[in-house]
Amino acid sequence: MITKIGAYLQQQEDKTKDTVGLGHLAAGLGGMATLEASSRKVAPLLREDSGKLTTHEADQLTRMMGGNRKIRVSDPSESPFSSRGPRYSPDDHTVYADKSGYAFAHEMGHATSPLAPRKHRGIRLGHAFLTTGVNNLSPLINIGTTLGQRASDNETTRKVLGAVDTATQVATAANLAEEAQASIRALRAINKLKGRAAALQAARIYVPAFGTYLGQAGFSHGLVPWLTNKAYDLVGGE
């Protein structure tokens, strides 16, 4: 099955080589522009995202989104990650976020996600690696698969690399879906609890934050393969 998928994708690439190349470049440049604009917009909003929710409202949102006492909530300063921003950790099933901010509701959306298994730690970590982990490694994976497909004369190898490339794109799509559902469910809960004005205020944070993920996807799956192809040509590839 994997080799059949890879073979199909290789045939499509051979038929539309020039178009695909330009499409990759356009997606990559668009992704870089989106990433830059979204990052610049969301950073100050996150710094000001405090005092929007009372402790009681945060607890209500947690219950409305399906949260329970098994989900820990901790201050971002206690996060084991190098980045101290709000985030959900599947390792210890903990939301690291300021409970008085709208980012808390988004991270609770991850902790209660209907798209990801949350009951057992091992399953949580496995799912996180196959989606977020692979997505974060996609630039390196795309460099490897692009070079491998260009350099290899072995048809089976090229088919398998094509399938790996497809799997990486699926992981990125799954990661985007996970981010989208967390924001949508958080907005619905905020709208129900505090009204339309509060939901629109939260959306001002969620929309550019999602834009950073779209921008990263464009960079990883557009610009990286395009640059890798050009680099291969420059060093004497066929």
Short mmCIF file of C-alpha atoms in Angstrom, two decimals, residues 77-185:
data_model
loop_
_atom_site.label_atom_id
_atom_site.label_comp_id
_atom_site.label_asym_id
_atom_site.label_seq_id
_atom_site.Cartn_x
_atom_site.Cartn_y
_atom_site.Cartn_z
CA SER A 77 6.81 29.42 34.85
CA GLU A 78 6.72 25.84 36.12
CA SER A 79 6.72 24.36 32.62
CA PRO A 80 9.62 21.96 31.92
CA PHE A 81 9.79 23.27 28.35
CA SER A 82 12.31 25.90 27.26
CA SER A 83 9.44 28.09 26.06
CA ARG A 84 7.45 29.45 28.99
CA GLY A 85 4.38 30.27 26.91
CA PRO A 86 1.00 28.59 27.46
CA ARG A 87 0.92 24.96 26.41
CA TYR A 88 -0.53 21.54 27.17
CA SER A 89 1.83 18.71 28.11
CA PRO A 90 0.61 15.18 27.26
CA ASP A 91 3.46 13.78 29.36
CA ASP A 92 1.99 14.80 32.72
CA HIS A 93 -1.49 15.75 31.44
CA THR A 94 -0.97 19.33 32.58
CA VAL A 95 -2.11 22.68 31.20
CA TYR A 96 0.64 25.25 31.71
CA ALA A 97 -1.20 28.56 31.39
CA ASP A 98 -2.45 31.57 33.28
CA LYS A 99 -5.99 30.60 34.31
CA SER A 100 -7.13 34.20 33.97
CA GLY A 101 -6.28 34.36 30.24
CA TYR A 102 -8.06 33.19 27.11
CA ALA A 103 -5.01 31.13 26.13
CA PHE A 104 -5.93 28.89 29.07
CA ALA A 105 -9.20 27.94 27.35
CA HIS A 106 -7.33 27.04 24.16
CA GLU A 107 -4.87 24.80 26.03
CA MET A 108 -7.77 23.18 27.88
CA GLY A 109 -9.12 22.44 24.40
CA HIS A 110 -6.02 20.33 23.82
CA ALA A 111 -6.32 18.59 27.19
CA THR A 112 -9.92 17.61 26.41
CA SER A 113 -9.49 17.06 22.67
CA PRO A 114 -11.92 14.60 21.03
CA LEU A 115 -9.29 14.03 18.31
CA ALA A 116 -6.58 12.73 20.63
CA PRO A 117 -6.53 9.90 23.21
CA ARG A 118 -6.00 11.25 26.73
CA LYS A 119 -6.68 8.36 29.08
CA HIS A 120 -3.25 6.70 29.22
CA ARG A 121 0.12 8.45 29.31
CA GLY A 122 1.79 6.08 26.84
CA ILE A 123 -0.99 6.52 24.28
CA ARG A 124 -0.93 10.31 24.78
CA LEU A 125 2.80 10.44 24.13
CA GLY A 126 2.58 8.12 21.12
CA HIS A 127 -0.16 10.20 19.54
CA ALA A 128 1.74 13.42 20.26
CA PHE A 129 4.87 12.06 18.56
CA LEU A 130 3.00 10.84 15.47
CA THR A 131 1.30 14.23 15.02
CA THR A 132 3.06 17.17 16.68
CA GLY A 133 6.45 15.44 16.87
CA VAL A 134 6.57 14.42 13.21
CA ASN A 135 5.18 17.82 12.22
CA ASN A 136 7.97 19.60 14.11
CA LEU A 137 10.55 17.39 12.41
CA SER A 138 8.99 17.90 8.97
CA PRO A 139 11.66 20.32 7.66
CA LEU A 140 14.41 17.76 8.28
CA ILE A 141 12.25 14.91 6.99
CA ASN A 142 11.43 16.87 3.84
CA ILE A 143 15.09 17.59 3.18
CA GLY A 144 15.86 13.88 3.47
CA THR A 145 12.98 12.66 1.30
CA THR A 146 13.57 15.31 -1.37
CA LEU A 147 17.28 14.53 -1.63
CA GLY A 148 16.62 10.81 -1.50
CA GLN A 149 14.10 10.91 -4.33
CA ARG A 150 16.40 13.02 -6.48
CA ALA A 151 19.55 11.02 -5.81
CA SER A 152 18.21 7.47 -5.86
CA ASP A 153 17.86 5.41 -9.04
CA ASN A 154 16.06 2.67 -7.15
CA GLU A 155 12.33 2.76 -7.90
CA THR A 156 11.31 1.07 -4.65
CA THR A 157 13.36 3.51 -2.60
CA ARG A 158 11.76 6.46 -4.33
CA LYS A 159 8.28 5.01 -3.74
CA VAL A 160 8.95 4.54 -0.04
CA LEU A 161 10.35 8.07 0.29
CA GLY A 162 7.26 9.38 -1.47
CA ALA A 163 5.11 7.57 1.07
CA VAL A 164 7.16 9.04 3.94
CA ASP A 165 6.62 12.50 2.47
CA THR A 166 2.86 11.85 2.36
CA ALA A 167 2.85 10.64 5.97
CA THR A 168 4.62 13.83 7.03
CA GLN A 169 1.97 15.93 5.30
CA VAL A 170 -0.74 13.91 7.05
CA ALA A 171 0.94 14.58 10.41
CA THR A 172 0.97 18.31 9.65
CA ALA A 173 -2.71 18.22 8.67
CA ALA A 174 -3.56 16.36 11.89
CA ASN A 175 -1.64 18.93 13.92
CA LEU A 176 -3.51 21.79 12.23
CA ALA A 177 -6.84 20.03 12.89
CA GLU A 178 -5.91 19.63 16.56
CA GLU A 179 -5.07 23.34 16.88
CA ALA A 180 -8.28 24.33 15.11
CA GLN A 181 -10.54 22.19 17.28
CA ALA A 182 -8.93 23.54 20.47
CA SER A 183 -9.64 27.13 19.42
CA ILE A 184 -13.15 26.46 18.10
CA ARG A 185 -14.24 24.62 21.24
#
